[in-house]
XYZ file of C-alpha atoms in Angstrom:
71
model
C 0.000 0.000 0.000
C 2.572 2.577 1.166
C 4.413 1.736 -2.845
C 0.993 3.824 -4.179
C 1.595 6.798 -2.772
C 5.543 7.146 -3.092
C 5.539 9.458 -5.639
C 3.138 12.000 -4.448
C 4.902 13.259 -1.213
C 6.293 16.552 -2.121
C 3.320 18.240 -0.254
C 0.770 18.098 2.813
C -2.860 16.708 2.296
C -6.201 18.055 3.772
C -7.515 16.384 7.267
C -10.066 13.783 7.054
C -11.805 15.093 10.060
C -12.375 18.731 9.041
C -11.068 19.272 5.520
C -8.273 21.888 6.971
C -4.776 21.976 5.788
C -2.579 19.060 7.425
C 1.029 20.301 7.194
C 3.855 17.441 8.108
C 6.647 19.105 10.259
C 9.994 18.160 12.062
C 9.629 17.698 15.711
C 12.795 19.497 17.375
C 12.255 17.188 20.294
C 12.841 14.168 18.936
C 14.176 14.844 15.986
C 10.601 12.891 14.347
C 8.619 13.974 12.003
C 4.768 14.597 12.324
C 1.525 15.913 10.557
C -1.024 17.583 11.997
C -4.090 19.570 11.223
C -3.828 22.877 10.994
C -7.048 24.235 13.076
C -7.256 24.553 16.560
C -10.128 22.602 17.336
C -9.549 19.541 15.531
C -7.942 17.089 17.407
C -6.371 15.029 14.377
C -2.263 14.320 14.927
C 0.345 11.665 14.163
C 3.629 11.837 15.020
C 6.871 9.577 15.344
C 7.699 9.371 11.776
C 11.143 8.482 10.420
C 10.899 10.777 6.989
C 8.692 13.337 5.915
C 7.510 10.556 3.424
C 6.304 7.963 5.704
C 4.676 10.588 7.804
C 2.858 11.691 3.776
C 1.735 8.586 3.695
C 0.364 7.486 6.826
C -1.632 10.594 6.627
C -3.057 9.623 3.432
C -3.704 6.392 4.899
C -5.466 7.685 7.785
C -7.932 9.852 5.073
C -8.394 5.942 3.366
C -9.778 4.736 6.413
C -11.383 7.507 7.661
C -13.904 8.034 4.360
C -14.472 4.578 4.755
C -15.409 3.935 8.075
C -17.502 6.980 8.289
C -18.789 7.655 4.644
């Protein structure tokens, strides 16, 4: 699964929960990398990556199961 989505990393996708920008950043603390939604009140994370790219993807993973589980 994670082989589909290789070549579209260069950029952030929207969050599944609210449709807001989901930007995927460095963590200074532990040196991680981690997406996150962009508004305030949306609770929607995930952090711990090793590369920008598996963070990408797990974030466009998490919108896959999210639309299907409540769509």
């Amino acid at each position: 699964m994670a082989r589909r989505y290789a070549g579209d990393v260069r950029w952030g996708w929207t969050c599944p929960r609210c449709d807001s920008e989901a930007p995927v950043r460095k963590d200074p603390s532990s040196e991680t990398f981690r997406w996150e939604c962009s508004r305030d009140d949306c609770p929607a994370v995930g952090f711990g990556f090793r590369s920008r790219r598996r963070a990408r993807i797990a974030l466009r993973k998490y919108c896959d199961r999210y639309e299907s589980i409540y769509r």
